[in-house]
CSV table of C-alpha atoms in Angstrom, one decimal:
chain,number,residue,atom,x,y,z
A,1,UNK,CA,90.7,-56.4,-68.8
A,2,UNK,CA,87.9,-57.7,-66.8
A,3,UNK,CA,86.1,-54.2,-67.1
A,4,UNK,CA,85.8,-54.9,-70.6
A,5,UNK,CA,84.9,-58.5,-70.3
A,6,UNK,CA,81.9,-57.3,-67.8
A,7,UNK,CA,80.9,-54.3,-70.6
A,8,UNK,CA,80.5,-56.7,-73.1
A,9,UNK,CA,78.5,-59.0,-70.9
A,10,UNK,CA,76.5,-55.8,-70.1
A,11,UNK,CA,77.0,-56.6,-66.7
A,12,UNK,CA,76.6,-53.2,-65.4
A,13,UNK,CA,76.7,-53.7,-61.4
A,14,UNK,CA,79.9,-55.8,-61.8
A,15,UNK,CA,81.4,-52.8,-64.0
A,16,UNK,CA,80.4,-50.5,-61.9
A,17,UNK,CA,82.5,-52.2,-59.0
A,18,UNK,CA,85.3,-52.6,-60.6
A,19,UNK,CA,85.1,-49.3,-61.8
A,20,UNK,CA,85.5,-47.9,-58.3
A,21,UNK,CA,87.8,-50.2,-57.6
A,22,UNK,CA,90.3,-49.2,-60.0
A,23,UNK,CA,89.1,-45.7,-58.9
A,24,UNK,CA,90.5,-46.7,-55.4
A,25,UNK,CA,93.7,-48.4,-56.6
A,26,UNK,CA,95.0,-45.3,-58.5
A,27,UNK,CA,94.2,-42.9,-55.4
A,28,UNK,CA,95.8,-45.7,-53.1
A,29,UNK,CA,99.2,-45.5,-55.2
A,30,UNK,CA,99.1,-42.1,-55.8
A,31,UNK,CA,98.8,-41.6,-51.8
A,32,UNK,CA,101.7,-44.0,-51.9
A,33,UNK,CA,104.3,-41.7,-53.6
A,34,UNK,CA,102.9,-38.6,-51.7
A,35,UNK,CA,104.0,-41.0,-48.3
A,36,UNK,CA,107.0,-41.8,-49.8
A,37,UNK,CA,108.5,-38.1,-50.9
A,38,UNK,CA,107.3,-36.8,-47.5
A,39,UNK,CA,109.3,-40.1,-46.1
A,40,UNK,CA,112.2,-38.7,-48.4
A,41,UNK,CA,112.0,-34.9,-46.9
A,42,UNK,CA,112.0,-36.2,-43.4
A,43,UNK,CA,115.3,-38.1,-43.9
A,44,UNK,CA,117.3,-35.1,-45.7
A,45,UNK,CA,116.1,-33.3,-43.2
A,46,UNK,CA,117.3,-35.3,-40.4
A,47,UNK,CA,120.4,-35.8,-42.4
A,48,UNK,CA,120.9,-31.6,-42.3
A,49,UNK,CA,119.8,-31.4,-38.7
A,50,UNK,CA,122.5,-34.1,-37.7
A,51,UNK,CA,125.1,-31.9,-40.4
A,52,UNK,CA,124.0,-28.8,-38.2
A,53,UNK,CA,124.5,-30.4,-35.0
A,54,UNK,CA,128.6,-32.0,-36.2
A,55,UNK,CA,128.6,-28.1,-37.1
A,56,UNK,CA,127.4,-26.9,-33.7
A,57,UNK,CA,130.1,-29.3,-32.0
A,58,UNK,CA,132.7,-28.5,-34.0
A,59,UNK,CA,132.2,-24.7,-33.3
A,60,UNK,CA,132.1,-25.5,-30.0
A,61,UNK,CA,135.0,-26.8,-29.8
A,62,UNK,CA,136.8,-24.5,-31.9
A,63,UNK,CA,135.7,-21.8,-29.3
A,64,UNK,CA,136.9,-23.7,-26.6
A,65,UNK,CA,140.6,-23.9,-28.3
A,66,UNK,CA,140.6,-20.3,-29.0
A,67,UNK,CA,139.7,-19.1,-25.7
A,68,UNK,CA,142.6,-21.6,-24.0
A,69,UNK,CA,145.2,-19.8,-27.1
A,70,UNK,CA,143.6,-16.1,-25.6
A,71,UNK,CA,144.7,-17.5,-21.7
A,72,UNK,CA,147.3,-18.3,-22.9
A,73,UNK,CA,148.4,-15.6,-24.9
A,74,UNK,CA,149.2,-12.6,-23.6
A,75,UNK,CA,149.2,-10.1,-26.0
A,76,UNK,CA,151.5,-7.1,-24.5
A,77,UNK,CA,154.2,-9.4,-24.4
A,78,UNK,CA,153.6,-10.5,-28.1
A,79,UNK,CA,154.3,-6.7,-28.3
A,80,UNK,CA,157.2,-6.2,-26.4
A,81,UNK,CA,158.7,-9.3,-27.6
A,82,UNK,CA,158.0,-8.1,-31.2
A,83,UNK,CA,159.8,-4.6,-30.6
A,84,UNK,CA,162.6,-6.4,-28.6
A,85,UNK,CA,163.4,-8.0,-32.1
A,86,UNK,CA,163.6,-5.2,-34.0
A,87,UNK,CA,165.8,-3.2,-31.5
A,88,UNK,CA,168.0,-6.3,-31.5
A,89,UNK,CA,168.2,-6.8,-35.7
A,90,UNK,CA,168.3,-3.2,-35.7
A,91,UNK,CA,171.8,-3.7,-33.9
A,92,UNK,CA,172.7,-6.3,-35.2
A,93,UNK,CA,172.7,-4.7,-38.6
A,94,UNK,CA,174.8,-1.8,-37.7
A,95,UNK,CA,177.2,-4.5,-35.9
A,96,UNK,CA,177.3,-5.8,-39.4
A,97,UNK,CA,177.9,-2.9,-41.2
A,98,UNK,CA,180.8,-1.5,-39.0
A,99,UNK,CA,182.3,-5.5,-39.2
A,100,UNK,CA,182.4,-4.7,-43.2
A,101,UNK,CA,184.0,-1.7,-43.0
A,102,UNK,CA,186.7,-2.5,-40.9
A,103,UNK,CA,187.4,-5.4,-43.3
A,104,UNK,CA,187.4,-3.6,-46.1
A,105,UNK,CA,189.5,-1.2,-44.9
A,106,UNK,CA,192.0,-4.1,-43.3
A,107,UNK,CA,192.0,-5.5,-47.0
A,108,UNK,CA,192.0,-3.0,-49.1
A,109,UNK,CA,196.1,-2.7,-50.1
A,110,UNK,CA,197.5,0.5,-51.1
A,111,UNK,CA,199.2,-0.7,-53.9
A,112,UNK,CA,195.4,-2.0,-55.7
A,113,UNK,CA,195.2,1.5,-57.3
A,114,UNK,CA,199.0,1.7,-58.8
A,115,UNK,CA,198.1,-1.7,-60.1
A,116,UNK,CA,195.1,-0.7,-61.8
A,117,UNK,CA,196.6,2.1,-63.1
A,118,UNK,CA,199.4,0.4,-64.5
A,119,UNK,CA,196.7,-2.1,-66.3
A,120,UNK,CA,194.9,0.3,-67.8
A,121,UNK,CA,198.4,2.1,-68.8
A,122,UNK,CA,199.1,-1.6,-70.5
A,123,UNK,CA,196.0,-2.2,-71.9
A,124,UNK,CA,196.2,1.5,-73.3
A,125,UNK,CA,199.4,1.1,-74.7
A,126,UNK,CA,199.1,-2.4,-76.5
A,127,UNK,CA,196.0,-1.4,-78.2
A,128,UNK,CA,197.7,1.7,-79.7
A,129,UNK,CA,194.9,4.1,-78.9
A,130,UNK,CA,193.5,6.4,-81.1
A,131,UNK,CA,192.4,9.4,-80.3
A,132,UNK,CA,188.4,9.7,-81.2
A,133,UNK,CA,185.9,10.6,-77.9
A,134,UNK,CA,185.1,7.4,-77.6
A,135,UNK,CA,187.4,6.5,-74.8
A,136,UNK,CA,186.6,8.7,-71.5
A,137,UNK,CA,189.4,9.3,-69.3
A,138,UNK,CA,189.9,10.4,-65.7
A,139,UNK,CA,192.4,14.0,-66.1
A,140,UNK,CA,192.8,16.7,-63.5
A,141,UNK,CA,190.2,15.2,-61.6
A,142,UNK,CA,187.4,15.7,-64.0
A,143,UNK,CA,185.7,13.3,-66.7
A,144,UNK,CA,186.4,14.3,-70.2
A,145,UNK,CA,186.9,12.6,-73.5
A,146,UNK,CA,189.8,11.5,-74.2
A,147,UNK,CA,190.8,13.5,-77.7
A,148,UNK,CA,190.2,16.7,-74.5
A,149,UNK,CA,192.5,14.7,-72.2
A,150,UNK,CA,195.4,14.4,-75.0
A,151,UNK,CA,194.7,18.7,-75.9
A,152,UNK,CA,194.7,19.0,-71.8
A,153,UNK,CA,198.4,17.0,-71.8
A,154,UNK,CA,199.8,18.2,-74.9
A,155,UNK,CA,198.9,21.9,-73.9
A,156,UNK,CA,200.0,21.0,-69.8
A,157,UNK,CA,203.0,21.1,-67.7
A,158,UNK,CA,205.0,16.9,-68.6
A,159,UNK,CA,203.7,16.2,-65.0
A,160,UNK,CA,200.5,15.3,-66.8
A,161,UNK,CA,201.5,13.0,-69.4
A,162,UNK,CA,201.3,9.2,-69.8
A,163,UNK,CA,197.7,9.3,-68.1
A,164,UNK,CA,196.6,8.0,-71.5
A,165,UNK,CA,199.5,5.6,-72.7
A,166,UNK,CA,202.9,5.1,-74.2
A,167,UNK,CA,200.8,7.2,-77.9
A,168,UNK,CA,200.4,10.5,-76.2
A,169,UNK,CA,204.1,10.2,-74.8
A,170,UNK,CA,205.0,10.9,-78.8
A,171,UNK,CA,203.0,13.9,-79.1
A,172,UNK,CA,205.1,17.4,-78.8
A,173,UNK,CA,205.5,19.6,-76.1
A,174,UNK,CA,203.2,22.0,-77.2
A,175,UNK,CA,199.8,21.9,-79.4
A,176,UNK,CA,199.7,24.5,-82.5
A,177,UNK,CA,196.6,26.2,-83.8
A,178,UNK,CA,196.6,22.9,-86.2
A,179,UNK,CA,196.8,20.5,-83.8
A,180,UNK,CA,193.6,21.6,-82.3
A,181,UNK,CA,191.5,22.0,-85.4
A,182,UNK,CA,193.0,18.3,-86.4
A,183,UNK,CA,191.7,17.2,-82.8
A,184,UNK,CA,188.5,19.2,-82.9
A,185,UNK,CA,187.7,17.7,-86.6
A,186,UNK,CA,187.9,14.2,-85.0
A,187,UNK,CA,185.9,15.2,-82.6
A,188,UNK,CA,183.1,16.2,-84.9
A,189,UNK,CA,183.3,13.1,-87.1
């Protein structure tokens, strides 16, 4: 403002001061934030070195615990101690098995199998079943359908019979050349 007030005047020594002056100013601040972001560098700086040194400590420290755990440690008996357990679960699991065994065969009752057999005769013989192959049945030691089983019993010595209920108790003592094609049709359907 007074740099126009002086070029009005025509004062041209006073402008010419102030001129320079204002010159000086804006150099003087600009200098001023150059001073005050190296100011700001050598803080974060300081701040990382001091981060570095925690970091430094802290290694040291961790090296100093790990080589007390490594004295302390030995690690063939890790090892041994490691096999030791396995050799001992190892028995322990074949104790376990043989402790099984024996109770199963302790509790397992000779009568469980005449019992079953007699349920499944019941079961058989209240649902009145019908000869199709969907039923599978346990005869002469061999899996077979059960329309095969009832042509095995009806063609069989009686010793056989009643494996499949109180129905193929009814069927005759001996199969004709109709009987089979009536058994093989069902079969087929």
């Amino acid at each position: 403002m007074e740099i126009k007030k002086m070029a009005k005047q025509g004062n041209k020594e006073a402008l010419q001061v102030l001129a320079k002056q204002l010159v000086q100013l804006r150099k003087q601040k600009t200098r001023s934030f150059a001073t005050s972001s190296q100011i700001s560098a050598v803080g974060s700086q300081a701040k990382a070195m001091k981060s570095n040194v925690k970091m430094a400590q802290a290694m040291g420290t961790t090296t100093k615990v790990m080589q007390g755990m490594n004295a302390a440690m030995n690690p063939q008996q890790v090892a041994k101690t490691m096999q030791e357990f396995e050799r001992q679960n190892a028995r322990m699991e074949m104790s376990e098995e043989m402790i099984n065994d024996t109770l199963d065969e302790i509790l397992e009752d000779s009568g469980d199998e005449e019992e079953q057999d007699q349920i499944v005769q019941q079961v058989l013989d209240e649902i009145g079943i019908e000869v199709s192959g969907k039923v599978r049945t346990t005869v002469g030691g061999g899996d077979r359908c059960a329309a095969c089983a009832v042509f095995q019993m009806a063609t069989a010595p009686t010793a056989h019979r009643g494996a499949l209920g109180e129905a193929s108790k009814a069927k005759p003592a001996a199969a004709t050349d109709d009987d089979i094609e009536k058994l093989l049709a069902q079969l087929k359907s």
